[in-house]
Coordinates of C-alpha atoms in Angstrom, one line a residue:
M1 CA 8.8 -13.3 -70.5
A2 CA 6.8 -14.9 -67.7
Q3 CA 9.2 -17.8 -67.6
Y4 CA 12.2 -15.4 -67.2
Q5 CA 10.4 -13.5 -64.5
E6 CA 9.7 -16.8 -62.6
E7 CA 13.3 -17.9 -62.8
Y8 CA 14.4 -14.4 -61.6
D9 CA 12.1 -14.6 -58.6
S10 CA 13.3 -18.1 -57.8
F11 CA 17.0 -16.9 -57.9
Q12 CA 16.2 -13.7 -56.0
Y13 CA 14.4 -15.5 -53.1
G14 CA 16.6 -18.6 -52.8
G15 CA 14.5 -20.9 -54.7
A16 CA 11.3 -20.0 -52.8
Q17 CA 8.4 -18.5 -54.7
R18 CA 7.6 -14.9 -53.9
M19 CA 4.3 -14.8 -52.0
Q20 CA 1.7 -12.1 -52.5
F21 CA -1.5 -11.3 -50.6
D22 CA -4.1 -8.7 -51.7
G23 CA -1.6 -7.2 -54.2
K24 CA 1.1 -6.6 -51.5
R25 CA 4.2 -8.5 -50.9
M26 CA 4.2 -10.4 -47.6
R27 CA 7.0 -10.1 -45.1
A28 CA 9.9 -12.4 -45.5
K29 CA 10.0 -13.0 -41.7
T30 CA 7.1 -13.1 -39.3
I31 CA 7.3 -10.7 -36.4
T32 CA 6.8 -12.2 -32.9
R33 CA 5.0 -9.8 -30.6
K34 CA 4.9 -10.5 -26.8
T35 CA 1.5 -10.8 -25.2
V36 CA 0.4 -11.3 -21.6
D37 CA -3.1 -12.9 -21.5
F38 CA -4.7 -13.0 -18.1
N39 CA -7.9 -14.8 -19.2
S40 CA -6.6 -18.3 -18.7
P41 CA -5.2 -17.8 -15.2
V42 CA -8.4 -16.0 -14.1
I43 CA -10.5 -18.9 -15.4
S44 CA -8.3 -21.4 -13.6
H45 CA -8.7 -19.5 -10.4
L46 CA -12.5 -19.4 -10.8
Q47 CA -12.6 -23.1 -11.3
N48 CA -10.3 -24.0 -8.4
R49 CA -11.6 -21.5 -5.7
F50 CA -14.7 -23.8 -5.2
Y51 CA -12.4 -26.3 -3.6
S52 CA -10.3 -23.8 -1.5
K53 CA -11.6 -22.7 1.9
D54 CA -8.7 -20.3 2.6
Y55 CA -5.1 -19.7 1.7
R56 CA -4.0 -22.9 3.3
D57 CA -5.6 -24.9 0.5
D58 CA -3.7 -23.0 -2.2
E59 CA -1.5 -25.1 -4.4
Y60 CA 2.2 -24.4 -4.2
V61 CA 4.1 -23.4 -7.3
F62 CA 7.7 -24.5 -7.6
P63 CA 10.5 -22.7 -9.5
H64 CA 10.4 -24.8 -12.6
A65 CA 9.1 -24.1 -16.1
C66 CA 6.6 -27.0 -15.9
F67 CA 4.7 -25.0 -13.3
Q68 CA 4.1 -22.1 -15.6
Q69 CA 0.7 -23.5 -16.6
K70 CA -0.4 -23.4 -12.9
W71 CA 0.7 -19.8 -12.5
M72 CA -2.5 -17.9 -11.7
A73 CA -3.5 -14.3 -11.4
P74 CA -2.6 -12.2 -8.3
L75 CA -6.2 -12.7 -7.1
A76 CA -5.3 -16.3 -6.3
Y77 CA -2.4 -15.3 -4.1
R78 CA -3.9 -12.9 -1.6
A79 CA -1.6 -14.2 1.2
D80 CA 1.5 -13.8 -1.0
P81 CA 1.9 -10.2 -2.2
V82 CA 5.5 -10.9 -3.3
S83 CA 4.1 -13.0 -6.1
S84 CA 2.9 -9.7 -7.7
I85 CA 6.3 -8.1 -8.1
T86 CA 6.4 -7.0 -11.8
T87 CA 10.1 -6.8 -12.7
R88 CA 10.0 -8.5 -16.1
F89 CA 10.3 -6.2 -19.0
I90 CA 7.7 -6.7 -21.8
H91 CA 7.4 -3.8 -24.2
T92 CA 8.3 -0.2 -24.8
S93 CA 5.7 2.0 -26.5
T94 CA 6.7 5.4 -28.0
N95 CA 4.8 7.9 -30.1
K96 CA 6.1 9.1 -33.4
A97 CA 6.1 12.6 -32.0
R98 CA 8.4 12.0 -29.0
C99 CA 7.3 13.9 -25.9
P100 CA 7.3 13.3 -22.1
I101 CA 4.5 11.0 -20.8
N102 CA 3.0 12.8 -17.8
V103 CA 0.2 10.4 -16.9
C104 CA -1.1 6.9 -17.7
A105 CA -4.3 5.1 -16.8
W106 CA -5.8 1.7 -17.6
T107 CA -9.4 1.5 -18.8
P108 CA -11.6 -0.1 -16.1
E109 CA -11.9 -3.4 -18.0
G110 CA -8.2 -3.5 -18.6
R111 CA -8.3 -3.8 -22.4
R112 CA -6.4 -0.6 -23.2
L113 CA -3.9 1.8 -21.6
I114 CA -4.4 5.6 -22.1
T115 CA -1.4 7.8 -21.8
G116 CA -1.4 11.6 -21.6
A117 CA 1.6 13.5 -23.1
S118 CA 3.0 17.0 -22.7
S119 CA 1.8 17.7 -26.2
G120 CA -1.9 17.3 -25.1
E121 CA -2.4 14.0 -26.9
F122 CA -4.1 10.9 -25.8
T123 CA -2.6 7.6 -27.0
L124 CA -4.4 4.3 -26.7
W125 CA -2.3 1.1 -26.5
N126 CA -3.7 -2.4 -26.6
G127 CA -3.6 -4.2 -23.2
L128 CA -2.7 -7.6 -24.6
A129 CA -0.3 -7.1 -27.5
F130 CA 0.8 -3.6 -26.4
N131 CA 0.5 -2.3 -29.9
F132 CA -0.7 1.2 -31.0
E133 CA -4.4 1.6 -31.5
T134 CA -5.2 5.3 -31.9
I135 CA -4.2 8.8 -31.0
L136 CA -6.2 12.0 -30.6
Q137 CA -5.5 15.6 -29.7
A138 CA -7.4 15.9 -26.4
H139 CA -6.0 19.1 -24.9
D140 CA -4.3 22.2 -26.2
T141 CA -1.6 22.1 -23.4
A142 CA 0.1 19.3 -21.5
V143 CA -2.1 16.7 -19.9
R144 CA -1.5 16.7 -16.1
A145 CA -4.2 14.5 -14.5
M146 CA -6.4 11.6 -15.5
T147 CA -8.9 9.5 -13.5
W148 CA -11.9 7.2 -13.9
S149 CA -15.1 7.3 -12.0
H150 CA -15.9 4.4 -9.7
N151 CA -18.9 3.4 -11.9
E152 CA -16.5 3.2 -14.8
N153 CA -18.7 5.3 -17.0
W154 CA -16.7 8.6 -17.1
M155 CA -13.2 9.8 -17.3
I156 CA -12.1 13.3 -16.4
T157 CA -8.7 14.9 -17.4
A158 CA -7.0 18.2 -16.7
D159 CA -4.3 20.1 -18.4
H160 CA -1.6 22.7 -17.7
G161 CA -3.9 25.5 -18.7
G162 CA -6.4 24.8 -16.0
D163 CA -9.1 23.2 -18.1
I164 CA -11.0 20.0 -17.1
K165 CA -12.7 17.8 -19.7
Y166 CA -15.3 15.0 -19.4
W167 CA -14.9 11.8 -21.5
Q168 CA -17.0 8.8 -22.2
P169 CA -15.4 5.3 -22.6
N170 CA -15.5 5.7 -26.4
M171 CA -13.2 8.8 -26.0
N172 CA -16.0 11.2 -26.8
N173 CA -15.5 14.6 -25.2
V174 CA -18.9 15.9 -23.8
K175 CA -17.9 18.8 -21.5
Q176 CA -15.1 21.3 -20.9
I177 CA -14.9 23.7 -17.9
K178 CA -12.3 26.3 -16.9
A179 CA -11.5 25.1 -13.4
H180 CA -8.3 27.0 -12.4
E181 CA -6.2 29.9 -13.5
E182 CA -3.0 27.8 -13.3
A183 CA -2.0 24.2 -14.0
V184 CA -4.3 21.5 -12.5
R185 CA -2.1 18.9 -10.8
D186 CA -4.5 16.2 -9.7
L187 CA -8.2 15.0 -9.8
T188 CA -10.1 12.6 -7.6
F189 CA -13.7 11.3 -7.4
C190 CA -15.7 10.8 -4.2
S191 CA -17.0 7.4 -3.4
T192 CA -20.4 8.1 -4.9
D193 CA -19.1 9.8 -8.1
S194 CA -21.5 12.7 -7.5
K195 CA -18.6 15.1 -6.8
F196 CA -14.9 15.4 -7.6
A197 CA -12.1 17.6 -6.4
S198 CA -9.2 19.3 -8.2
C199 CA -6.0 20.9 -7.0
S200 CA -3.8 23.5 -8.8
D201 CA -0.7 25.6 -8.6
D202 CA -2.9 28.5 -7.4
K203 CA -2.8 26.9 -3.9
K204 CA -6.5 26.0 -4.0
I205 CA -8.5 22.8 -3.8
K206 CA -11.9 23.0 -5.4
I207 CA -14.8 20.6 -5.0
W208 CA -17.2 20.3 -8.0
D209 CA -20.6 18.9 -8.6
F210 CA -20.1 16.3 -11.4
I211 CA -23.6 16.6 -12.9
T212 CA -24.0 20.4 -12.9
C213 CA -20.3 21.1 -13.4
R214 CA -20.5 23.8 -10.8
E215 CA -18.0 24.8 -8.2
E216 CA -19.3 24.0 -4.7
S217 CA -16.5 25.1 -2.4
V218 CA -12.9 26.1 -2.3
L219 CA -10.4 24.8 0.3
T220 CA -7.5 27.1 1.1
G221 CA -4.8 26.6 3.7
H222 CA -1.7 25.5 1.8
G223 CA 1.0 28.0 1.5
W224 CA 2.3 26.9 -1.9
D225 CA 1.4 24.8 -5.0
V226 CA -0.9 21.8 -4.2
K227 CA 0.6 18.9 -6.1
A228 CA -1.7 15.9 -5.2
I229 CA -5.1 15.1 -3.7
H230 CA -7.0 11.9 -3.1
W231 CA -10.6 11.3 -1.8
H232 CA -11.1 8.8 1.0
P233 CA -12.5 5.5 -0.4
H234 CA -15.5 5.6 2.0
N235 CA -15.8 8.9 3.9
S236 CA -15.9 12.6 3.1
L237 CA -12.2 13.1 3.7
I238 CA -9.6 14.5 1.3
V239 CA -5.9 14.3 1.7
S240 CA -3.6 16.8 -0.1
G241 CA 0.1 17.2 -0.5
S242 CA 1.8 20.5 -1.3
K243 CA 5.0 22.2 -2.2
D244 CA 5.0 23.7 1.4
N245 CA 6.1 20.2 2.6
D246 CA 2.8 19.6 4.5
I247 CA 0.1 17.0 4.2
K248 CA -3.4 18.2 5.1
I249 CA -6.6 16.2 5.7
W250 CA -9.8 18.0 4.9
D251 CA -13.5 17.5 5.7
A252 CA -15.4 17.9 2.5
K253 CA -18.6 18.6 4.4
S254 CA -17.4 21.4 6.6
N255 CA -14.8 22.6 4.1
S256 CA -12.1 22.8 6.8
A257 CA -8.8 21.3 7.5
I258 CA -9.0 18.8 10.4
A259 CA -5.3 17.8 10.6
T260 CA -1.9 18.8 9.2
L261 CA 1.0 16.3 9.0
H262 CA 4.5 17.6 9.2
G263 CA 6.8 14.8 8.2
H264 CA 8.6 15.6 4.9
K265 CA 11.4 18.1 4.4
N266 CA 10.7 18.8 0.8
T267 CA 7.8 19.0 -1.7
V268 CA 5.1 16.3 -1.3
V269 CA 4.5 15.2 -4.9
D270 CA 2.0 12.4 -4.5
V271 CA -0.5 11.1 -1.8
S272 CA -2.8 8.2 -1.8
W273 CA -5.3 6.5 0.5
N274 CA -5.1 2.8 1.1
K275 CA -8.1 0.6 0.3
N276 CA -8.6 0.0 4.0
G277 CA -9.1 3.7 4.6
N278 CA -6.7 3.9 7.5
W279 CA -3.3 4.6 5.8
I280 CA -2.1 7.6 3.9
L281 CA 0.9 7.0 1.6
S282 CA 3.0 10.0 0.6
A283 CA 6.0 10.5 -1.7
S284 CA 8.3 13.5 -1.5
R285 CA 11.3 15.0 -3.0
D286 CA 13.3 14.3 0.2
Q287 CA 13.7 10.7 -1.2
L288 CA 11.4 9.3 1.4
L289 CA 8.0 7.5 1.4
K290 CA 5.9 7.7 4.5
I291 CA 2.7 6.0 5.7
Y292 CA 0.5 7.8 8.2
D293 CA -2.2 6.1 10.3
I294 CA -5.2 8.4 10.6
R295 CA -6.5 6.5 13.7
T296 CA -3.6 7.9 15.6
M297 CA -2.7 10.8 13.3
K298 CA 0.9 9.7 13.6
E299 CA 3.6 8.4 11.2
F300 CA 3.4 4.6 10.9
Q301 CA 6.5 3.8 8.8
T302 CA 9.2 5.5 6.7
F303 CA 10.6 3.8 3.6
R304 CA 14.2 4.7 2.6
G305 CA 15.8 3.4 -0.5
H306 CA 15.5 5.9 -3.3
K307 CA 18.7 7.6 -4.3
R308 CA 16.9 10.6 -5.9
E309 CA 13.6 12.3 -5.5
V310 CA 10.5 10.1 -5.4
M311 CA 8.1 11.2 -8.2
S312 CA 5.2 8.8 -8.2
L313 CA 3.6 5.9 -6.3
A314 CA 0.7 3.5 -6.7
W315 CA -1.0 0.9 -4.4
H316 CA -1.5 -2.6 -5.8
P317 CA -5.2 -3.2 -6.7
I318 CA -5.3 -6.6 -4.9
H319 CA -2.8 -6.5 -2.0
D320 CA -3.4 -3.8 0.6
D321 CA 0.1 -3.8 2.0
F322 CA 2.0 -3.7 -1.4
F323 CA 2.9 -0.6 -3.4
V324 CA 5.3 0.6 -6.0
S325 CA 7.2 3.9 -6.4
G326 CA 9.2 5.7 -9.2
G327 CA 12.2 7.9 -8.8
Y328 CA 13.7 10.9 -10.5
D329 CA 16.6 8.7 -11.7
G330 CA 14.3 6.3 -13.5
A331 CA 14.4 3.5 -10.9
I332 CA 11.2 1.6 -9.8
Y333 CA 11.0 0.1 -6.3
F334 CA 8.5 -2.4 -4.9
W335 CA 7.6 -2.1 -1.2
L336 CA 5.8 -4.2 1.5
V337 CA 4.4 -2.6 4.6
N338 CA 6.5 -3.5 7.7
N339 CA 9.5 -4.3 5.6
Q340 CA 12.5 -2.0 6.0
Y341 CA 14.0 -2.6 2.5
P342 CA 12.4 -2.8 -0.9
V343 CA 11.3 -6.3 -1.9
G344 CA 12.1 -5.7 -5.6
E345 CA 13.6 -3.0 -7.8
I346 CA 14.3 -2.2 -11.4
V347 CA 17.5 -0.3 -11.7
G348 CA 17.5 2.0 -14.8
A349 CA 13.9 1.2 -15.8
H350 CA 13.9 4.6 -17.5
E351 CA 16.5 7.0 -18.6
N352 CA 14.8 9.9 -16.9
S353 CA 12.2 10.5 -14.1
V354 CA 9.2 8.3 -13.8
W355 CA 6.2 10.6 -13.8
S356 CA 3.4 8.1 -13.6
L357 CA 2.7 4.5 -12.5
A358 CA -0.5 2.5 -13.1
W359 CA -1.4 -1.1 -12.3
H360 CA -3.6 -3.2 -14.5
P361 CA -7.0 -3.9 -12.8
V362 CA -6.0 -7.5 -12.4
G363 CA -2.7 -6.6 -10.9
H364 CA -0.4 -8.6 -13.1
I365 CA 1.0 -5.8 -15.2
L366 CA 2.6 -2.4 -14.3
T367 CA 3.0 0.5 -16.7
S368 CA 5.3 3.4 -16.2
G369 CA 5.3 6.7 -18.0
S370 CA 8.5 8.7 -18.1
N371 CA 10.2 11.9 -19.1
D372 CA 12.3 9.9 -21.5
H373 CA 9.3 9.9 -23.9
T374 CA 8.5 6.2 -23.4
T375 CA 5.8 4.1 -21.8
K376 CA 7.0 0.7 -20.6
F377 CA 5.1 -2.4 -19.6
W378 CA 6.3 -4.8 -16.8
C379 CA 4.9 -8.1 -15.8
R380 CA 5.5 -10.8 -13.2
Q381 CA 8.2 -13.4 -13.5
R382 CA 6.9 -16.9 -14.3
P383 CA 8.2 -19.9 -12.5
G384 CA 11.6 -20.9 -13.9
D385 CA 12.2 -17.6 -15.7
K386 CA 15.7 -16.2 -15.8
M387 CA 16.9 -12.8 -14.8
D388 CA 17.2 -10.0 -17.4
P389 CA 20.8 -8.8 -17.2
K390 CA 19.8 -5.4 -18.5
Y391 CA 17.7 -4.5 -15.4
H392 CA 18.8 -7.0 -12.7
I393 CA 22.6 -7.3 -12.6
A394 CA 22.9 -3.9 -11.0
A395 CA 20.0 -4.7 -8.6
A396 CA 21.9 -7.7 -7.2
Y397 CA 24.3 -5.2 -5.6
T398 CA 22.2 -2.2 -4.9
N399 CA 19.0 -3.8 -3.5
H400 CA 20.1 -3.6 0.1
Y401 CA 22.3 -0.7 1.2
D402 CA 22.6 1.7 4.0
P403 CA 20.7 4.9 3.1
E404 CA 22.8 6.9 5.5
Q405 CA 26.1 6.3 3.7
T406 CA 27.3 9.0 1.4
T407 CA 29.3 6.8 -1.0
E408 CA 28.3 4.0 -3.3
P409 CA 29.1 0.5 -2.0
E410 CA 32.3 -0.8 -3.5
V411 CA 31.9 -3.8 -5.9
K412 CA 35.0 -5.7 -6.7
E413 CA 35.7 -7.2 -10.1
E414 CA 35.9 -10.7 -8.8
D415 CA 32.5 -10.4 -7.2
T416 CA 30.9 -9.4 -10.6
I417 CA 32.5 -12.2 -12.5
N418 CA 32.0 -15.4 -10.5
K419 CA 30.0 -14.4 -7.5
Q420 CA 26.8 -13.0 -8.9
V421 CA 24.1 -13.3 -6.3
C422 CA 20.3 -13.0 -6.8
P423 CA 19.1 -10.1 -4.7
G424 CA 17.4 -11.1 -1.5
F425 CA 18.9 -14.6 -1.2
V426 CA 21.8 -15.9 1.0
G427 CA 22.8 -18.8 -1.3
D428 CA 25.4 -18.7 -4.1
Y429 CA 23.0 -18.6 -7.0
N430 CA 24.4 -17.8 -10.4
L431 CA 22.4 -15.4 -12.6
Q432 CA 22.6 -17.9 -15.5
D433 CA 20.5 -20.4 -13.5
D434 CA 16.8 -20.4 -12.8
I435 CA 15.7 -18.0 -10.1
P436 CA 14.9 -19.9 -6.9
G437 CA 11.4 -19.3 -5.5
I438 CA 8.2 -18.4 -7.1
G439 CA 9.0 -16.1 -9.9
L440 CA 11.1 -13.2 -8.7
L441 CA 11.2 -13.5 -4.9
Q442 CA 14.2 -11.2 -4.4
G443 CA 14.3 -9.0 -1.3
I444 CA 12.2 -11.2 1.0
S445 CA 14.9 -11.0 3.7
T446 CA 14.7 -7.8 5.8
K447 CA 18.4 -7.6 6.5
P448 CA 21.3 -6.8 4.1
T449 CA 22.5 -9.7 2.1
P450 CA 26.3 -10.2 2.3
R451 CA 28.3 -10.7 -0.9
A452 CA 29.7 -14.1 -1.8
S453 CA 33.3 -13.0 -1.0
T454 CA 32.2 -11.8 2.5
R455 CA 30.4 -15.0 3.2
E456 CA 33.6 -17.0 2.3
K457 CA 35.6 -14.9 4.7
E458 CA 33.1 -15.4 7.4
R459 CA 33.1 -19.1 6.8
D460 CA 36.9 -19.3 7.0
N461 CA 36.9 -17.2 10.2
N462 CA 34.3 -19.5 11.8
R463 CA 36.3 -22.5 10.8
D464 CA 39.5 -21.1 12.3
R465 CA 37.6 -20.1 15.5
D466 CA 36.2 -23.6 15.8
R467 CA 39.6 -25.1 15.4
D468 CA 41.1 -22.8 18.0
N469 CA 38.3 -23.7 20.4
R470 CA 38.8 -27.4 19.8
D471 CA 42.5 -27.1 20.4
S472 CA 42.1 -25.2 23.6
R473 CA 39.5 -27.7 24.8
D474 CA 41.9 -30.6 24.1
N475 CA 44.8 -28.8 25.9
R476 CA 42.5 -28.1 28.9
D477 CA 41.5 -31.8 29.0
N478 CA 45.1 -33.0 28.8
R479 CA 46.2 -30.6 31.6
D480 CA 43.3 -31.9 33.8
N481 CA 44.2 -35.5 33.2
R482 CA 47.9 -34.8 34.0
D483 CA 47.0 -33.1 37.2
N484 CA 44.7 -35.9 38.3
R485 CA 47.3 -38.5 37.5
D486 CA 49.9 -36.6 39.6
N487 CA 47.6 -36.2 42.5
R488 CA 46.8 -39.9 42.4
D489 CA 50.4 -40.9 42.4
N490 CA 51.2 -38.6 45.3
R491 CA 48.4 -40.0 47.3
D492 CA 49.6 -43.6 46.6
N493 CA 53.1 -42.7 47.6
R494 CA 51.9 -41.1 50.8
D495 CA 49.9 -44.2 51.7
N496 CA 52.8 -46.5 51.1
R497 CA 55.1 -44.4 53.3

């Protein structure tokens, strides 16, 4: 009987013996899971920084696969924020009970990602292999806000019912308070972690003592729901954005508004201080992002590029002048201060609005939570990597466009077949070839990139113009020579006479 069973197993599995492990049949094929390990690049940077005085001593990385081993963490490229554009798709994480992801946040050490869903659940995902770790029912209603303290010892979260909870790093809930009567939209810690602030749909901003969990003051002044707040990284200033289209700056000591910024024409959905403490970045439903300089209390720059409402934003943890934004149409845009156009974009990153964006503490991975029930991980392109047609073919033609135009730019069939151009470059690079530059350097140019067919027409026109100029110059020279010869002959004849 055993002999027949062995022959059957050999026939069933193509002559290979059936393998068993701990009483369970092993998988016929191994599953390859993508991982992004930042330990090696960080160690290489720590070893090499001893020999580097400033950015001029940095080693250049060329666009070839052999330089992937020298590709270091964003910390090593402080003078090159474009190297931190995370447009390469890694992984999609989805809960078994599908529901919108309202907020996501990395743990301070970067080992795990925590997502808060509309069902009130926390889901922990591994930060290296991006696989599922655990899930717990944290709130009774939808999770709306989540933030870590600066000392990395506490996390506070808020839900749609107005409750705020304290959490330890091991996800142990130690405190719950009833903060507002309506949904809490945002939370923020002060620089010393002794106080935190909350905002709600009840038009109020409340300042709390973290240790005693007592309400210290209430800031009123907005005429509608307060959607976002952020505490200054060094001073006792709080910035808030509301549904009344205004941005207010508050003094937490005197509990009064010291300035009101009228710049947006629709709901301000997110605000954030820059690490330098001088810039306020705001996102609104009017499809604009704005930066305000508090030293002059004036608008510093306006960013246009989103085709739908802007729903989320996040500053990069390493580069002060680099940030990312998410739109209602599921697109993700990367921006540099003082650049008019986005330096990178992911068209159709999600099927629905992007509610939350969070950078890994090292800055090499971006996570996005969306209303399409998914959490996606994005990383930097390595030297020599190729473009992903799913996310970047459309970006080649929509990266630079006129925001004032009401119709989509026309794309001809001949342009999409043979004239595919990498966004941000003027050369005729085919999408099947390696991307020129370090990783994905699309969008470095600050002026629109013409399509290949347009460039050919311009080249032909220039050639015809040069030929016409050359012909006219030759005709003019011939006419001058003929006139000179006639004059000389006439003078000779006159002298002879």
